[in-house]
Coordinates of C-alpha atoms and ligand atoms in Angstrom, one line a residue:
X284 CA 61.0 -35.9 -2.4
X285 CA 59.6 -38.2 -5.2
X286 CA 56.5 -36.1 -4.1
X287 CA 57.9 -32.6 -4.7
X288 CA 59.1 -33.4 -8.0
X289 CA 55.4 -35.1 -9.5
X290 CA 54.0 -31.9 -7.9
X291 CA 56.4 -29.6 -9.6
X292 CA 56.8 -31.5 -13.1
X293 CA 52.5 -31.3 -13.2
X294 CA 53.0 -27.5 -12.5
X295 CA 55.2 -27.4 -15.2
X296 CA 53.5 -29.4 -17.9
X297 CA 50.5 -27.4 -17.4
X298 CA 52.0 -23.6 -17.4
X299 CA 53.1 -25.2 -20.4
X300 CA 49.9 -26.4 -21.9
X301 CA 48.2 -23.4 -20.6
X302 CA 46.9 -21.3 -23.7
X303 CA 48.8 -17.7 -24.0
X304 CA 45.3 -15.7 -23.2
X305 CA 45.0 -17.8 -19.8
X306 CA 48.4 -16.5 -18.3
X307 CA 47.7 -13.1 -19.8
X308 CA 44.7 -13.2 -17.2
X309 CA 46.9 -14.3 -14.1
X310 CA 49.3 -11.3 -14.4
X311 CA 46.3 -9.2 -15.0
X312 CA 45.3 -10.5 -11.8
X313 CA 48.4 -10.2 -10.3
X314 CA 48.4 -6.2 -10.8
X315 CA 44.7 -5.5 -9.3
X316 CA 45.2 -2.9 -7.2
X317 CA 45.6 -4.2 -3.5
X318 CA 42.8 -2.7 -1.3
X319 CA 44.2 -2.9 2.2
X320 CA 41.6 -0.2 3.8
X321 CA 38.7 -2.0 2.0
X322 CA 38.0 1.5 0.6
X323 CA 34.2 0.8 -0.9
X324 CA 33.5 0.9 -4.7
X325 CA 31.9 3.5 -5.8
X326 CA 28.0 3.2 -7.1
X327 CA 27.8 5.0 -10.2
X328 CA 27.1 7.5 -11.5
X329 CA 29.2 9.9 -9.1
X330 CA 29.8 13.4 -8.8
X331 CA 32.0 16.1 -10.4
X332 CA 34.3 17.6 -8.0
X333 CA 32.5 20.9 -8.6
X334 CA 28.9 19.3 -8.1
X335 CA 29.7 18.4 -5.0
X336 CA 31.3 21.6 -4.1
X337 CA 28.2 23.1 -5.6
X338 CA 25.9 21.0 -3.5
X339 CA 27.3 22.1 -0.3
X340 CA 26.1 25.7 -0.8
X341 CA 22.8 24.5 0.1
X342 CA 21.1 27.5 0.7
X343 CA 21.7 30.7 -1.5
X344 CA 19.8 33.7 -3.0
X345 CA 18.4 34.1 -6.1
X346 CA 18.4 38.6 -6.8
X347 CA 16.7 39.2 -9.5
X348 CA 17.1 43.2 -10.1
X349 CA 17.2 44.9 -13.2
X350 CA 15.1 47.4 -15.9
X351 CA 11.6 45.2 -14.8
X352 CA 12.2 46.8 -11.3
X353 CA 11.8 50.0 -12.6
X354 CA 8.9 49.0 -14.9
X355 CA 7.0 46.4 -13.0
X356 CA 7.7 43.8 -15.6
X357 CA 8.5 40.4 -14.9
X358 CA 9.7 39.8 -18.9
X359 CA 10.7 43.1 -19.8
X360 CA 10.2 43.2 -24.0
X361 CA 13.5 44.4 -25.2
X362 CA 12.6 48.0 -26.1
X363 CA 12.4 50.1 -22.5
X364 CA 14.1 52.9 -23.0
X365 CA 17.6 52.5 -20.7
X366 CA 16.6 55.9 -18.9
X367 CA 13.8 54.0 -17.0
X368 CA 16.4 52.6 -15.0
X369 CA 16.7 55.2 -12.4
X370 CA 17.6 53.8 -8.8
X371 CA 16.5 56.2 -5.9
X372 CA 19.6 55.4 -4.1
X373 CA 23.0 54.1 -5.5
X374 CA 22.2 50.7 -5.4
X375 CA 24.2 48.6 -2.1
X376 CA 25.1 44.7 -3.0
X377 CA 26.6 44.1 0.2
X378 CA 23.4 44.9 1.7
X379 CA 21.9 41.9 -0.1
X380 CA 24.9 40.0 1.4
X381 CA 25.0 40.4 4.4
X382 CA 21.0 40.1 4.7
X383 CA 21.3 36.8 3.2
X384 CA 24.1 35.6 5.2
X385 CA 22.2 36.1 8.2
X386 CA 19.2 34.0 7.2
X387 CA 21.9 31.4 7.1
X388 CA 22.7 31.1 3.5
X389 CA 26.1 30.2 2.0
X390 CA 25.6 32.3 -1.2
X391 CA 23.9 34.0 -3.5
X392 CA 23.1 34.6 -7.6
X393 CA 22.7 38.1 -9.0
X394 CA 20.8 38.5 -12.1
X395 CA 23.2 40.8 -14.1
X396 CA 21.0 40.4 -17.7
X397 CA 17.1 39.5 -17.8
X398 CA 15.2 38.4 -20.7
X399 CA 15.0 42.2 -21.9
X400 CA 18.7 42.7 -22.4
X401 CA 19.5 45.2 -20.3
X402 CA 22.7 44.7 -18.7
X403 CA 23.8 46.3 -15.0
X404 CA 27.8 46.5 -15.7
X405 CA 29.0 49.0 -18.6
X406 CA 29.7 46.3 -21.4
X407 CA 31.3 46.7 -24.7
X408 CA 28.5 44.3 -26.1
X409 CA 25.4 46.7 -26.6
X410 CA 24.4 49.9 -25.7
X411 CA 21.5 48.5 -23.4
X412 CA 23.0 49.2 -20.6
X413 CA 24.0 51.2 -17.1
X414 CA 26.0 53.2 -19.2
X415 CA 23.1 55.1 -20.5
X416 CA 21.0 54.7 -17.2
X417 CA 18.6 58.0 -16.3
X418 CA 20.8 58.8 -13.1
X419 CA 24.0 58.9 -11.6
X420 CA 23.0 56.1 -9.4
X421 CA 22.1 53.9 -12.0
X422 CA 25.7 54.8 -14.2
X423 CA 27.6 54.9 -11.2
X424 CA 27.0 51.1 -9.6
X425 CA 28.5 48.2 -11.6
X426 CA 26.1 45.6 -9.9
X427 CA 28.7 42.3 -11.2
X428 CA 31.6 43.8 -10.2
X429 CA 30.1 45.2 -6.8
X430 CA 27.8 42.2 -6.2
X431 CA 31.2 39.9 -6.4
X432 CA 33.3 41.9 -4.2
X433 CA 30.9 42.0 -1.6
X434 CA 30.4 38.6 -1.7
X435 CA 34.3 37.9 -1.1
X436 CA 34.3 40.3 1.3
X437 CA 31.6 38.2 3.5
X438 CA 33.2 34.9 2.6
X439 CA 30.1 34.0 0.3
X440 CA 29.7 32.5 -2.9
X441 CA 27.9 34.3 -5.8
X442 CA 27.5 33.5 -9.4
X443 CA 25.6 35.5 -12.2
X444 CA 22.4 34.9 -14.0
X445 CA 22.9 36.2 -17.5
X446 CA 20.0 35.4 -19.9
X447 CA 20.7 33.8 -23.1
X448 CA 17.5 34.7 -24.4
X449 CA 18.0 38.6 -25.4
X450 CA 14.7 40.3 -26.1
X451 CA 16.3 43.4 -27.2
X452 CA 19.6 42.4 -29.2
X453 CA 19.2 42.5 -33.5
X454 CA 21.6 39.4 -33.5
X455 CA 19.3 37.5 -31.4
X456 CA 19.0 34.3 -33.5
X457 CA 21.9 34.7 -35.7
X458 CA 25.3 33.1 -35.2
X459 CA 27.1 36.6 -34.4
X460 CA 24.8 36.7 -31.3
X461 CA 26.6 33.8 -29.6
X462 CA 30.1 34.9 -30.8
X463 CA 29.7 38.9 -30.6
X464 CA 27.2 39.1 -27.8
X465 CA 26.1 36.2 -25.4
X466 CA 29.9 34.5 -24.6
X467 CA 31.7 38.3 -24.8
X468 CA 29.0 39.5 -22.3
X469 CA 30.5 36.1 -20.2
X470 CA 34.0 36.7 -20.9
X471 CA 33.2 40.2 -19.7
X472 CA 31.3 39.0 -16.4
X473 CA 34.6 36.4 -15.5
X474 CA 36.4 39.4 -15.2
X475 CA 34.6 40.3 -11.8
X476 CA 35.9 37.2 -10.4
X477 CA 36.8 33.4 -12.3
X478 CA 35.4 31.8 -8.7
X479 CA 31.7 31.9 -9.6
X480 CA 29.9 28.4 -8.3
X481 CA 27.1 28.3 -10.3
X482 CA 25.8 30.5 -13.7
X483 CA 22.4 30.8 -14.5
X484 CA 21.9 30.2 -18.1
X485 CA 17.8 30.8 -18.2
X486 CA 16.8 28.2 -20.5
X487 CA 13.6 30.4 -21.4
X488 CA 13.4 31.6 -24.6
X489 CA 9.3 32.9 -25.3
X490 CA 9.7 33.6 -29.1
X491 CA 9.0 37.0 -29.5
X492 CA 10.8 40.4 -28.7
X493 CA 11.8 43.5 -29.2
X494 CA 15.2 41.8 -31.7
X495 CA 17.0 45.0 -32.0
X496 CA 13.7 47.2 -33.1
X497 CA 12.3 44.7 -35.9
X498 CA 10.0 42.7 -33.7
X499 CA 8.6 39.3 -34.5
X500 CA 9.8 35.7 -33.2
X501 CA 12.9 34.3 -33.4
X502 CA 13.6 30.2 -32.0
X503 CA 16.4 28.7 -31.3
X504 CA 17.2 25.0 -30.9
X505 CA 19.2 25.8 -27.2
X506 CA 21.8 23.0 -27.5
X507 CA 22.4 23.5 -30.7
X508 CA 22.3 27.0 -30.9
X509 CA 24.8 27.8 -27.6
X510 CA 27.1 24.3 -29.0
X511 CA 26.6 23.2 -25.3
X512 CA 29.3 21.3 -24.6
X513 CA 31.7 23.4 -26.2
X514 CA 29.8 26.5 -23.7
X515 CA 30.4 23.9 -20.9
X516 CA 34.3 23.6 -21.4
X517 CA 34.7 27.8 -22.2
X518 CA 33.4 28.7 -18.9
X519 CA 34.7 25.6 -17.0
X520 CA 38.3 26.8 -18.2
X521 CA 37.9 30.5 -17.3
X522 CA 35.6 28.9 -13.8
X523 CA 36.5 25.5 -12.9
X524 CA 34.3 25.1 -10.3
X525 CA 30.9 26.5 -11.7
X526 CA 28.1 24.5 -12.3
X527 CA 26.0 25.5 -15.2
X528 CA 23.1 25.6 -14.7
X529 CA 20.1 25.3 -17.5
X530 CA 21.4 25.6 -21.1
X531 CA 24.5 23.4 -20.0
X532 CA 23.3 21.1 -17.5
X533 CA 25.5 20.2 -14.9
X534 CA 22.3 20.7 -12.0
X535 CA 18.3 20.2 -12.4
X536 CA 15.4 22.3 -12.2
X537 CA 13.4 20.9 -9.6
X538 CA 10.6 21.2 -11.5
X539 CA 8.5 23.9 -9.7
X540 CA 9.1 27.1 -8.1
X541 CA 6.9 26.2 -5.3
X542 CA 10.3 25.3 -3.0
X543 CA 9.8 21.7 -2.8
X544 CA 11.5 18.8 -3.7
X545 CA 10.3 14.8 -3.7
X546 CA 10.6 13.0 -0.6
X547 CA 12.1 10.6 -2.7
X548 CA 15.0 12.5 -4.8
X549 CA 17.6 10.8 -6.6
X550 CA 20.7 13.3 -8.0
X551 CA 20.4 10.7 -10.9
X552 CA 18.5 11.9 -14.0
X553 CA 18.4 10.4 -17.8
X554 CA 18.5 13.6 -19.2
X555 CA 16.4 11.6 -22.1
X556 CA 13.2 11.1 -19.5
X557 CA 13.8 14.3 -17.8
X558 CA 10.5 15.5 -18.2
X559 CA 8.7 13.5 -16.1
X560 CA 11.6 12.9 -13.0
X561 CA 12.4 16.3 -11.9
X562 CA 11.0 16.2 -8.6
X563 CA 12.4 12.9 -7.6
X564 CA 15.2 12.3 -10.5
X565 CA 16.1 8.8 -11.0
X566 CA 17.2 6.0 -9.9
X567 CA 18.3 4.1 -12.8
X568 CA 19.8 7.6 -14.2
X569 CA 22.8 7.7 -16.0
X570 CA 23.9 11.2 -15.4
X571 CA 25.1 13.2 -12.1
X572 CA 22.2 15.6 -12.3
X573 CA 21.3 16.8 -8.7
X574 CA 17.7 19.3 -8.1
X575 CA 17.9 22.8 -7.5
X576 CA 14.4 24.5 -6.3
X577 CA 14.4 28.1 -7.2
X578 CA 11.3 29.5 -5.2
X579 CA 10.6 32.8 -4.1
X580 CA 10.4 34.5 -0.9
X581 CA 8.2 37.0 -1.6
X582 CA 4.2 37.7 -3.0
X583 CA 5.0 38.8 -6.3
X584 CA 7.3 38.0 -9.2
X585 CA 10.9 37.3 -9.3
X586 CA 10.8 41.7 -9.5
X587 CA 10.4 43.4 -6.8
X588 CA 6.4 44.9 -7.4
X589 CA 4.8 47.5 -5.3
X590 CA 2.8 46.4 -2.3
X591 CA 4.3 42.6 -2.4
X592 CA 4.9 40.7 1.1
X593 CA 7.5 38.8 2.2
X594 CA 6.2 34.7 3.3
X595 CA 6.6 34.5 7.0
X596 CA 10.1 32.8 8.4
X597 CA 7.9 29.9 9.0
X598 CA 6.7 29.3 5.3
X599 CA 10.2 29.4 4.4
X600 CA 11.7 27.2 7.5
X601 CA 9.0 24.9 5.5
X602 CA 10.7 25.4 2.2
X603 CA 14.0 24.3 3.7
X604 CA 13.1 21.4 4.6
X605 CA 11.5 20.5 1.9
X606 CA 14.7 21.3 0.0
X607 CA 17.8 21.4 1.5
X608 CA 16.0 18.4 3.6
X609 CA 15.3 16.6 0.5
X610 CA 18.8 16.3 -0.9
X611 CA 18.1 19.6 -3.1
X612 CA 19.2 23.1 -2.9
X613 CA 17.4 25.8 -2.2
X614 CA 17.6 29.2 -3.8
X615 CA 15.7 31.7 -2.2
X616 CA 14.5 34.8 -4.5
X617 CA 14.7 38.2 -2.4
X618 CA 14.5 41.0 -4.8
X619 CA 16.1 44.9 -4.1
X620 CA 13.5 47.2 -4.3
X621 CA 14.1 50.6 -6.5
X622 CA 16.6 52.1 -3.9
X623 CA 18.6 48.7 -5.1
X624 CA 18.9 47.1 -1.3
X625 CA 16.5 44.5 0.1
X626 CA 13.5 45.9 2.2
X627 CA 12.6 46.0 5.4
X628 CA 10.3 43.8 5.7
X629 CA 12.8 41.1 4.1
X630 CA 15.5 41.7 5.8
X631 CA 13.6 41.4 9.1
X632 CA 12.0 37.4 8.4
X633 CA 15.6 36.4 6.9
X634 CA 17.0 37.4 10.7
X635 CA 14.1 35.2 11.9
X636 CA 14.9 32.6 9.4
X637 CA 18.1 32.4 10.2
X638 CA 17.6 32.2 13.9
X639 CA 15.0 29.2 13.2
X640 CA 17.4 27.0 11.5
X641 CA 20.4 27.9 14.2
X642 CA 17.9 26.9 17.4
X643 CA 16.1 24.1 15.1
X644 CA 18.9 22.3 12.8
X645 CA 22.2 24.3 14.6
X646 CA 22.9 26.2 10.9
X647 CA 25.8 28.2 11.4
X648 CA 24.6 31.8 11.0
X649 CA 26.9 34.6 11.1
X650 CA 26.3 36.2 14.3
X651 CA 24.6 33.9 16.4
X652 CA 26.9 31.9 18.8
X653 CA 26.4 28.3 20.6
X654 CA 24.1 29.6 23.2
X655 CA 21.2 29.5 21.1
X656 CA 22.4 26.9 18.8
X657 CA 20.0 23.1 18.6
X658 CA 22.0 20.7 21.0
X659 CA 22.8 17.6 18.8
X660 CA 21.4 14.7 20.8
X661 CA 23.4 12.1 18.7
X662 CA 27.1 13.5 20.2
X663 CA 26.2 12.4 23.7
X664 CA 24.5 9.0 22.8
X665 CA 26.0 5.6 23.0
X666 CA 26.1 4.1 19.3
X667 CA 25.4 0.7 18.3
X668 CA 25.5 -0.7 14.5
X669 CA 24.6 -3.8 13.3
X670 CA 27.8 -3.8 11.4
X671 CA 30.6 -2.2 10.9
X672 CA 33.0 -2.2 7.4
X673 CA 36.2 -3.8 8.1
X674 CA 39.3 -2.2 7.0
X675 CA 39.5 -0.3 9.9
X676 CA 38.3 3.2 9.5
X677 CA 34.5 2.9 9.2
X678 CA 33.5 2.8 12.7
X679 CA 30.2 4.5 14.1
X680 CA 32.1 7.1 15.9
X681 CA 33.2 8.8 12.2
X682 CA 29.1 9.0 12.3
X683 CA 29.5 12.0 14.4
X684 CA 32.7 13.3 14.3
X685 CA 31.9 16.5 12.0
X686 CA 33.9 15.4 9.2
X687 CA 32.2 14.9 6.0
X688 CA 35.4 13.0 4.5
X689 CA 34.4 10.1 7.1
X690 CA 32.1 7.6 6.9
X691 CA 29.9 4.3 8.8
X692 CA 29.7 1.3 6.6
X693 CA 28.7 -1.8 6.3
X694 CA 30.6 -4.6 4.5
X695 CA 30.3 -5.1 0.9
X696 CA 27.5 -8.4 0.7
X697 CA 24.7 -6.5 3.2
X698 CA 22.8 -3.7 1.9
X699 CA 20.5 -3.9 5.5
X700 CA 22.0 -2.0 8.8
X701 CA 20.5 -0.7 12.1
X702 CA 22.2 2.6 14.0
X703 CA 20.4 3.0 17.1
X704 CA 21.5 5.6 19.8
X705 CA 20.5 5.5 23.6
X706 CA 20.8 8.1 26.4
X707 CA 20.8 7.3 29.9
X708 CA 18.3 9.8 31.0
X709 CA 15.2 10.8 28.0
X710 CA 16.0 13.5 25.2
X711 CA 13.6 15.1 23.8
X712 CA 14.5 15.0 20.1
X713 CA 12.5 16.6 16.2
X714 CA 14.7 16.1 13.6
X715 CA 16.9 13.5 12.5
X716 CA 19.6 14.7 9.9
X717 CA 21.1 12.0 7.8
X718 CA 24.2 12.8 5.1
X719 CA 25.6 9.7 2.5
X720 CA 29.2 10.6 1.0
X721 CA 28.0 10.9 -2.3
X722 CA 31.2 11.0 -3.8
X723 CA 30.8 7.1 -3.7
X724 CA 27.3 7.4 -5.2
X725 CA 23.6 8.0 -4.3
X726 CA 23.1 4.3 -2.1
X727 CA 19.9 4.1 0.4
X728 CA 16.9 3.2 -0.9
X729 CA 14.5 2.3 2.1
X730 CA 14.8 2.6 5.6
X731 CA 12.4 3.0 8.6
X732 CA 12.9 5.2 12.2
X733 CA 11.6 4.5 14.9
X734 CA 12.5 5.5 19.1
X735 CA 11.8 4.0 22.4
X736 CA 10.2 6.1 25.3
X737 CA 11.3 3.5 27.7
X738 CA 14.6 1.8 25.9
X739 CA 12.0 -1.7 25.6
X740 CA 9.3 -0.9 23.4
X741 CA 9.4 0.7 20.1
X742 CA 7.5 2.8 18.0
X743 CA 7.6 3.9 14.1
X744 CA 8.0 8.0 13.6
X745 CA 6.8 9.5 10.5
X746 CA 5.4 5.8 8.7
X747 CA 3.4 8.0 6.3
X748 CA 6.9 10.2 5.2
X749 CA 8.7 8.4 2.3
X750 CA 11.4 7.1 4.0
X751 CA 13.3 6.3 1.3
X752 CA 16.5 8.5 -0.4
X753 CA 18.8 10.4 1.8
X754 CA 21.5 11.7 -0.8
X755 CA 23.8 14.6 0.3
X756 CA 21.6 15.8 2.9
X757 CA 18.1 14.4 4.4
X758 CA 16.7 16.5 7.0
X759 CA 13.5 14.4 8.4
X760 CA 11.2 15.7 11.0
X761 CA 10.4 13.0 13.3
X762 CA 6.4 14.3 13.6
X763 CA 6.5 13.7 9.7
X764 CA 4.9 17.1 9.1
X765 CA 7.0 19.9 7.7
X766 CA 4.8 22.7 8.5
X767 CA 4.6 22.7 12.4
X768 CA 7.6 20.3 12.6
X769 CA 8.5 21.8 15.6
X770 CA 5.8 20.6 17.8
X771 CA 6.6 19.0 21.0
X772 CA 9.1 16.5 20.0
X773 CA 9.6 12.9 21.4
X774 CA 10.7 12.1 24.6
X775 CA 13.5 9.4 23.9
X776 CA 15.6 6.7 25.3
X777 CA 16.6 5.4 22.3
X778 CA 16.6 6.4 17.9
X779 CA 16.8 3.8 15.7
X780 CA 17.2 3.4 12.0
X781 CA 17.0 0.8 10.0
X782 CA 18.1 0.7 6.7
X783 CA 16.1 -1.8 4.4
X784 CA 17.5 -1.4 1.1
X785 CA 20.4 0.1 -1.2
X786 CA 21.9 -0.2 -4.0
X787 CA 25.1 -1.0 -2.5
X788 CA 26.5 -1.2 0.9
X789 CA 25.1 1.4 2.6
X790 CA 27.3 4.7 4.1
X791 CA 26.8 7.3 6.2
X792 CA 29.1 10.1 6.5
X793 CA 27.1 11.9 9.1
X794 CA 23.9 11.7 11.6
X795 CA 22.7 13.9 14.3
X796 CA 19.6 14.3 16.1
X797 CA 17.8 17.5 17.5
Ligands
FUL292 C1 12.6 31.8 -15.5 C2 12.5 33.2 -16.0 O1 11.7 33.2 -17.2 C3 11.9 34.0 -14.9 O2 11.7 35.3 -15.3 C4 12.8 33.9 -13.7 O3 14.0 34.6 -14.0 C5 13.0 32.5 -13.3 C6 14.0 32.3 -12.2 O4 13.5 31.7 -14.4 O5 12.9 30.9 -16.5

């Protein structure tokens, strides 16, 4: 008793001595949020909800018709006369849809305005425009409003490129080309649909043009010019979910237009060093940036040219990997020709494209079903990590249960892990696909695979392959090669990978093996 009472009288002298600050700290403690599912903290900097939404399209099209089609331009000047554009058929949208789809991409970008100013819907804005095309097909084919509809129609996503740099508008340069042209010409374009997912804002802007028939060069400070952040928050309240892309920033140029992205690619840029980081972005980067490769599938130019070819399904299976398999997207130029639809000759290597990436990497491609879809080795194997998260809900299983909201984890204090996966009799495996729930953060750093011919000894795949960031997506081919990356594959008891490094505990929303 005598006990009790020192114990409590100390307790109370010192609650009493206790400076005011000190207890303000214990009932600050006291509220902390409990964390019963040990849900991890979150590496910053994160996403956007519409970033990652954006980042999921992973493969799209990039159309770039217009007035240089009929002039075999690639930067019309500003002063073509509109009768030049003259389409020898009424130009078909959903034929670029549903060519596109069946190459296995999730969506598509329409270039509605080029750098020459001519527009392909009837806007109020100038009279460069279909309105005063040379023919009935031309006048009579609203390529937005068409473009859009098709693209609902075949559950696809499409967004606009519309060229802030006008070669052929007099208010080019002046404030009443923002106000009176460039964001009416938007507010015109949201009206064929406010579910766009990305909007190309072309950030070039060469200097010199046509400017309304007086010539000369006219520069613009971009950020400035467009008040960026105030463009950003227009559009994002007419389009919530569309990413900006260029003048307004919310994705990266990849730097080239080659269709390749660093092995090692952060989604993390300092805008400040951007410059030099495109390829691989960075890791100490304060700003949700994540690459987009625009690359083209054809010869030419981003126009459709006489005589051009179309790279082989091959070169672009290439491309894919070293895009979408490189935690960037990858959109694919495939420009209509002057009867307005996609040739031939590219709508005959997207089918083989698309039937690559559905036997190779088991794409989902409109049309093909699972008899000829890659067999994911990692759903059959038996699963052993090093560690597992506790809390309850970060077991290996959620590895390969479909489901990007789930997630593999290791506890808070170990940024190290091994996932290795046996079978009982050898599969012979190519690719290993690897997804982090980014939402949490960009975490991996460094990690190593290797398999096991026999289940007892081990040998490293791909050591020459920067093994390094996995991001959204990271497609690797085991051979390390991705030209002839299908070659004969490894006979395999056993995968393993072993994470060396990250910058947090590492996750893993999803893993599979073909
Ligand atoms: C560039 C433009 O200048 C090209 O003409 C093309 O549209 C390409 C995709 O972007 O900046």
């Amino acid at each position: 008793m005598k006990k009790i009472y020192k114990v409590l009288g100390l307790s109370t002298l010192l609650a009493a001595l206790l400076p005011l600050h000190v207890n303000a700290q214990f009932e600050l403690k006291s509220e902390t949020p409990s964390n019963p599912e040990n849900v991890p903290a979150p590496v910053h900097p994160i996403p956007h909800e519409r970033q990652l939404k954006w980042q999921e399209t992973e493969f799209y099209a990039f159309f770039h018709y217009g007035m240089n089609t009929f002039t075999g331009l690639e930067w019309g000047f500003g002063n073509e006369a509109e009768s030049k554009y003259a389409p020898l058929a009424l130009p078909n949208p959903e034929q670029w849809v549903t060519s596109v789809k069946a190459a296995g991409m999730n969506g598509g970008i329409a270039v509605v305005k080029h750098h020459d100013g001519f527009c392909l819907w009837p806007t109020a804005t100038t009279e460069h425009s279909i309105k005063n095309a040379g023919n009935e097909n031309g006048r009579n084919a609203n390529i937005p409003k068409l473009y859009a509809e098709a693209s609902r129609k075949h559950n696809m996503k499409y967004g606009f490129y519309i060229s802030p740099w006008d070669r052929n508008s007099a208010h080019y340069g002046k404030d009443t080309y923002v106000t009176e042209v460039f964001l009416k010409q938007c507010e015109e374009l949201a009206e064929y649909g406010d579910d766009q997912f990305e909007m190309w804002f072309d950030g070039a802007r060469g200097g010199d043009g046509y400017y309304g028939g007086e010539g000369g060069t006219r520069e613009i400070d971009a950020d400035i010019y467009y008040d960026t952040p105030n463009l950003r928050t227009r559009v994002h309240k007419i389009a919530p979910n569309c990413v900006l892309w260029g003048v307004g920033g919310e994705a990266r140029w990849i730097g080239n237009e080659s269709g390749y992205a660093g092995e090692t690619n952060w989604a993390m840029t300092d805008y400040m060093s951007e410059t030099v980081i495109r390829e691989e972005g960075d890791i100490n980067g304060w700003f949700w940036n994540p690459g987009e490769s625009d690359a083209k599938a054809t010869s030419a130019g981003w126009f459709w040219h006489q005589g051009e070819s179309m790279k082989s399904a091959e070169r672009l299976f290439q491309m894919y990997l070293e895009t979408v398999g490189r935690n960037a997207t990858l959109i694919l130029n495939c420009p209509p020709d002057q009867y307005g639809v996609l040739p031939d000759n590219t709508v005959n290597e997207l089918v083989e494209l698309g039937k690559m990436l559905h036997e190779r990497l088991a794409v989902p491609v409109y049309g093909l079903d699972e008899s000829t879809e890659a067999v994911d080795f990692a759903k059959s194997a038996v699963i052993e990590v090093s560690e597992t998260r506790s809390g309850g809900k970060y077991e290996a299983a959620n590895l390969v249960d479909g489901d990007k909201n789930t997630y593999w984890g290791t506890n808070d204090d170990n940024l190290t892990a091994t996932i290795t996966l046996s079978w009982d009799t050898p599969q012979v495996i190519r690719y290993l696909v690897m997804q982090e729930p980014v939402a949490l953060g960009q975490r991996i750093k460094d990690f190593k695979i290797e398999y096991s011919a026999d289940g007892e000894a081990w040998t490293e795949l791909c050591p020459a392959m920067q093994t390094t960031t996995v991001g959204y997506k990271r497609i690797i081919p085991l051979n390390g090669k991705t030209s002839e990356s299908y070659g004969s594959g490894y006979s395999a008891k056993k995968l393993r990978v072993t994470i060396l490094d990250s910058r947090a505990c590492p996750l893993l929303s999803n893993l599979n093996v073909y």
